[in-house]
Amino acid sequence: MATHLSSGFTKTEFVDNTPLPENVPKVDEVGATSAPLKSASFFIGQYCKAYNEDFMLCKAENNDPEHCLKEGRKVTRCAIDLITKLRENCGKEFDAHWQCLENHNQELYACRKPERTFNTCVFEKLGLEKKIPGTPEGFEQIHNKENPVIRNQFK
């Protein structure tokens, strides 16, 4: 009886060559990994809010994935547009923040210093301000606090 099974990785790529219907507009991929997307996520949420809301309303109407392809493409185009603007206007700050996230297990608290620099640049050049949804009215946003108190949730 064998105690070890060899892995059976295939060398073929799995690509679906079925073309999309003509009524679905073509869109490129965002072209970013998880760290840049997390770095830009709050800005994408603000910048693409109308497209995101349309997409979510569409998904609530019908659970068929094909039903909301057009709305999904609009969300993707909007995210591509914003990431392009971030790279053009705040490239150095954007890179510093997402690389910090990449090197610190994507923990936002570990990258507050480059995050502040990035947020300032985005506000000055693009007019977008980072606001975390669900923060109580009148309370300072966590990323703006110099010395945030972090409570252990498990005690």
mmCIF file of C-alpha atoms in Angstrom:
data_model
loop_
_atom_site.group_PDB
_atom_site.id
_atom_site.type_symbol
_atom_site.label_atom_id
_atom_site.label_comp_id
_atom_site.label_asym_id
_atom_site.label_seq_id
_atom_site.Cartn_x
_atom_site.Cartn_y
_atom_site.Cartn_z
ATOM 1 C CA MET A 1 0.000 0.000 0.000
ATOM 2 C CA ALA A 2 1.423 3.365 -1.011
ATOM 3 C CA THR A 3 1.850 6.000 1.665
ATOM 4 C CA HIS A 4 2.570 8.749 -0.833
ATOM 5 C CA LEU A 5 0.598 9.779 -3.850
ATOM 6 C CA SER A 6 2.322 11.764 -6.533
ATOM 7 C CA SER A 7 0.594 14.950 -7.486
ATOM 8 C CA GLY A 8 -0.984 14.956 -10.878
ATOM 9 C CA PHE A 9 -0.718 18.542 -12.046
ATOM 10 C CA THR A 10 -1.628 19.070 -15.624
ATOM 11 C CA LYS A 11 0.335 21.305 -17.917
ATOM 12 C CA THR A 12 -2.649 22.388 -19.970
ATOM 13 C CA GLU A 13 -4.323 25.721 -19.505
ATOM 14 C CA PHE A 14 -8.033 25.753 -18.957
ATOM 15 C CA VAL A 15 -9.428 28.397 -21.283
ATOM 16 C CA ASP A 16 -13.027 28.694 -22.338
ATOM 17 C CA ASN A 17 -12.965 29.798 -25.971
ATOM 18 C CA THR A 18 -16.717 30.230 -26.167
ATOM 19 C CA PRO A 19 -17.304 33.798 -27.309
ATOM 20 C CA LEU A 20 -19.597 36.035 -25.310
ATOM 21 C CA PRO A 21 -22.855 37.095 -26.923
ATOM 22 C CA GLU A 22 -22.692 40.194 -29.144
ATOM 23 C CA ASN A 23 -24.881 42.180 -26.753
ATOM 24 C CA VAL A 24 -22.269 41.914 -23.950
ATOM 25 C CA PRO A 25 -19.633 44.645 -24.278
ATOM 26 C CA LYS A 26 -15.969 43.613 -24.089
ATOM 27 C CA VAL A 27 -13.959 44.702 -21.081
ATOM 28 C CA ASP A 28 -10.343 44.130 -20.043
ATOM 29 C CA GLU A 29 -9.315 42.595 -16.745
ATOM 30 C CA VAL A 30 -8.472 44.966 -13.890
ATOM 31 C CA GLY A 31 -4.881 43.736 -13.959
ATOM 32 C CA ALA A 32 -4.157 44.106 -10.248
ATOM 33 C CA THR A 33 -3.477 41.595 -7.497
ATOM 34 C CA SER A 34 -5.141 41.594 -4.083
ATOM 35 C CA ALA A 35 -2.783 44.090 -2.394
ATOM 36 C CA PRO A 36 -3.306 46.969 -4.886
ATOM 37 C CA LEU A 37 -7.039 46.231 -4.923
ATOM 38 C CA LYS A 38 -7.201 46.336 -1.129
ATOM 39 C CA SER A 39 -5.174 49.548 -1.094
ATOM 40 C CA ALA A 40 -7.596 51.190 -3.530
ATOM 41 C CA SER A 41 -10.767 49.463 -2.306
ATOM 42 C CA PHE A 42 -12.325 52.350 -0.363
ATOM 43 C CA PHE A 43 -11.626 54.742 -3.221
ATOM 44 C CA ILE A 44 -13.079 52.284 -5.749
ATOM 45 C CA GLY A 45 -16.167 52.024 -3.546
ATOM 46 C CA GLN A 46 -16.578 55.796 -3.513
ATOM 47 C CA TYR A 47 -15.604 56.475 -7.140
ATOM 48 C CA CYS A 48 -17.702 53.632 -8.602
ATOM 49 C CA LYS A 49 -20.616 53.822 -6.169
ATOM 50 C CA ALA A 50 -23.334 54.350 -8.793
ATOM 51 C CA TYR A 51 -22.106 51.417 -10.936
ATOM 52 C CA ASN A 52 -21.756 49.168 -7.878
ATOM 53 C CA GLU A 53 -25.288 49.983 -6.734
ATOM 54 C CA ASP A 54 -26.703 49.261 -10.204
ATOM 55 C CA PHE A 55 -24.883 45.925 -10.242
ATOM 56 C CA MET A 56 -26.145 44.953 -6.785
ATOM 57 C CA LEU A 57 -29.727 45.918 -7.694
ATOM 58 C CA CYS A 58 -29.432 43.812 -10.837
ATOM 59 C CA LYS A 59 -28.162 40.829 -8.817
ATOM 60 C CA ALA A 60 -31.099 41.232 -6.427
ATOM 61 C CA GLU A 61 -33.508 41.109 -9.395
ATOM 62 C CA ASN A 62 -32.216 37.887 -10.893
ATOM 63 C CA ASN A 63 -29.714 35.311 -9.690
ATOM 64 C CA ASP A 64 -28.713 34.328 -13.241
ATOM 65 C CA PRO A 65 -25.043 35.389 -13.762
ATOM 66 C CA GLU A 66 -25.685 36.284 -17.406
ATOM 67 C CA HIS A 67 -28.424 38.733 -16.428
ATOM 68 C CA CYS A 68 -25.985 41.304 -14.976
ATOM 69 C CA LEU A 69 -22.960 41.004 -17.291
ATOM 70 C CA LYS A 70 -23.375 44.536 -18.657
ATOM 71 C CA GLU A 71 -23.569 46.064 -15.181
ATOM 72 C CA GLY A 72 -20.571 44.009 -14.068
ATOM 73 C CA ARG A 73 -18.576 45.228 -17.057
ATOM 74 C CA LYS A 74 -19.353 48.836 -16.085
ATOM 75 C CA VAL A 75 -18.051 48.211 -12.563
ATOM 76 C CA THR A 76 -14.861 46.676 -13.980
ATOM 77 C CA ARG A 77 -14.303 49.586 -16.381
ATOM 78 C CA CYS A 78 -14.788 52.061 -13.545
ATOM 79 C CA ALA A 79 -12.264 50.239 -11.333
ATOM 80 C CA ILE A 80 -9.745 50.140 -14.211
ATOM 81 C CA ASP A 81 -10.276 53.868 -14.768
ATOM 82 C CA LEU A 82 -9.646 54.702 -11.102
ATOM 83 C CA ILE A 83 -6.583 52.470 -10.763
ATOM 84 C CA THR A 84 -5.146 54.102 -13.884
ATOM 85 C CA LYS A 85 -5.752 57.549 -12.357
ATOM 86 C CA LEU A 86 -4.200 56.450 -9.059
ATOM 87 C CA ARG A 87 -1.078 55.230 -10.862
ATOM 88 C CA GLU A 88 -0.817 58.424 -12.940
ATOM 89 C CA ASN A 89 -1.400 60.880 -10.083
ATOM 90 C CA CYS A 90 -0.192 59.111 -6.940
ATOM 91 C CA GLY A 91 1.917 56.258 -8.283
ATOM 92 C CA LYS A 92 4.722 56.416 -5.727
ATOM 93 C CA GLU A 93 2.335 56.653 -2.761
ATOM 94 C CA PHE A 94 0.045 53.945 -4.165
ATOM 95 C CA ASP A 95 2.986 51.577 -4.701
ATOM 96 C CA ALA A 96 4.343 52.238 -1.199
ATOM 97 C CA HIS A 97 0.985 51.458 0.406
ATOM 98 C CA TRP A 98 0.128 48.299 -1.509
ATOM 99 C CA GLN A 99 3.677 46.951 -1.189
ATOM 100 C CA CYS A 100 3.449 47.519 2.568
ATOM 101 C CA LEU A 101 0.191 45.554 2.595
ATOM 102 C CA GLU A 102 1.838 42.822 0.525
ATOM 103 C CA ASN A 103 4.737 42.592 2.994
ATOM 104 C CA HIS A 104 2.559 42.707 6.130
ATOM 105 C CA ASN A 105 -0.008 39.992 5.383
ATOM 106 C CA GLN A 106 -2.488 42.599 4.106
ATOM 107 C CA GLU A 107 -3.008 44.000 7.615
ATOM 108 C CA LEU A 108 -4.134 47.626 7.308
ATOM 109 C CA TYR A 109 -3.011 48.597 10.831
ATOM 110 C CA ALA A 110 0.606 47.759 9.952
ATOM 111 C CA CYS A 111 0.627 50.247 7.045
ATOM 112 C CA ARG A 112 -0.968 53.390 8.476
ATOM 113 C CA LYS A 113 1.998 55.675 7.687
ATOM 114 C CA PRO A 114 2.094 54.996 3.909
ATOM 115 C CA GLU A 115 -1.713 54.912 3.953
ATOM 116 C CA ARG A 116 -1.900 58.474 5.304
ATOM 117 C CA THR A 117 0.478 59.689 2.603
ATOM 118 C CA PHE A 118 -1.523 57.871 -0.075
ATOM 119 C CA ASN A 119 -4.872 59.165 1.236
ATOM 120 C CA THR A 120 -3.562 62.755 1.271
ATOM 121 C CA CYS A 121 -2.325 62.472 -2.309
ATOM 122 C CA VAL A 122 -5.618 61.004 -3.536
ATOM 123 C CA PHE A 123 -7.590 63.740 -1.792
ATOM 124 C CA GLU A 124 -5.392 66.535 -3.163
ATOM 125 C CA LYS A 125 -5.158 65.255 -6.732
ATOM 126 C CA LEU A 126 -8.429 63.361 -7.286
ATOM 127 C CA GLY A 127 -10.711 64.852 -4.646
ATOM 128 C CA LEU A 128 -11.556 61.451 -3.142
ATOM 129 C CA GLU A 129 -11.571 61.026 0.622
ATOM 130 C CA LYS A 130 -11.327 57.660 2.340
ATOM 131 C CA LYS A 131 -14.372 56.997 4.494
ATOM 132 C CA ILE A 132 -15.018 53.619 6.044
ATOM 133 C CA PRO A 133 -18.705 52.682 5.768
ATOM 134 C CA GLY A 134 -20.413 52.058 9.087
ATOM 135 C CA THR A 135 -18.257 54.418 11.148
ATOM 136 C CA PRO A 136 -20.574 56.137 13.648
ATOM 137 C CA GLU A 137 -21.346 59.784 12.920
ATOM 138 C CA GLY A 138 -19.044 62.154 14.792
ATOM 139 C CA PHE A 139 -16.331 59.537 15.383
ATOM 140 C CA GLU A 140 -12.888 59.904 13.843
ATOM 141 C CA GLN A 141 -12.035 57.398 11.131
ATOM 142 C CA ILE A 142 -9.631 54.709 12.409
ATOM 143 C CA HIS A 143 -7.025 55.409 9.727
ATOM 144 C CA ASN A 144 -6.842 59.074 10.823
ATOM 145 C CA LYS A 145 -6.082 58.314 14.484
ATOM 146 C CA GLU A 146 -2.460 58.697 15.537
ATOM 147 C CA ASN A 147 -2.661 56.165 18.397
ATOM 148 C CA PRO A 148 -5.769 54.014 17.958
ATOM 149 C CA VAL A 149 -6.812 51.833 20.850
ATOM 150 C CA ILE A 150 -7.200 48.292 19.592
ATOM 151 C CA ARG A 151 -9.234 46.062 21.886
ATOM 152 C CA ASN A 152 -8.873 42.315 21.949
ATOM 153 C CA GLN A 153 -12.223 41.046 20.707
ATOM 154 C CA PHE A 154 -11.652 37.576 22.108
ATOM 155 C CA LYS A 155 -11.405 38.429 25.838
#
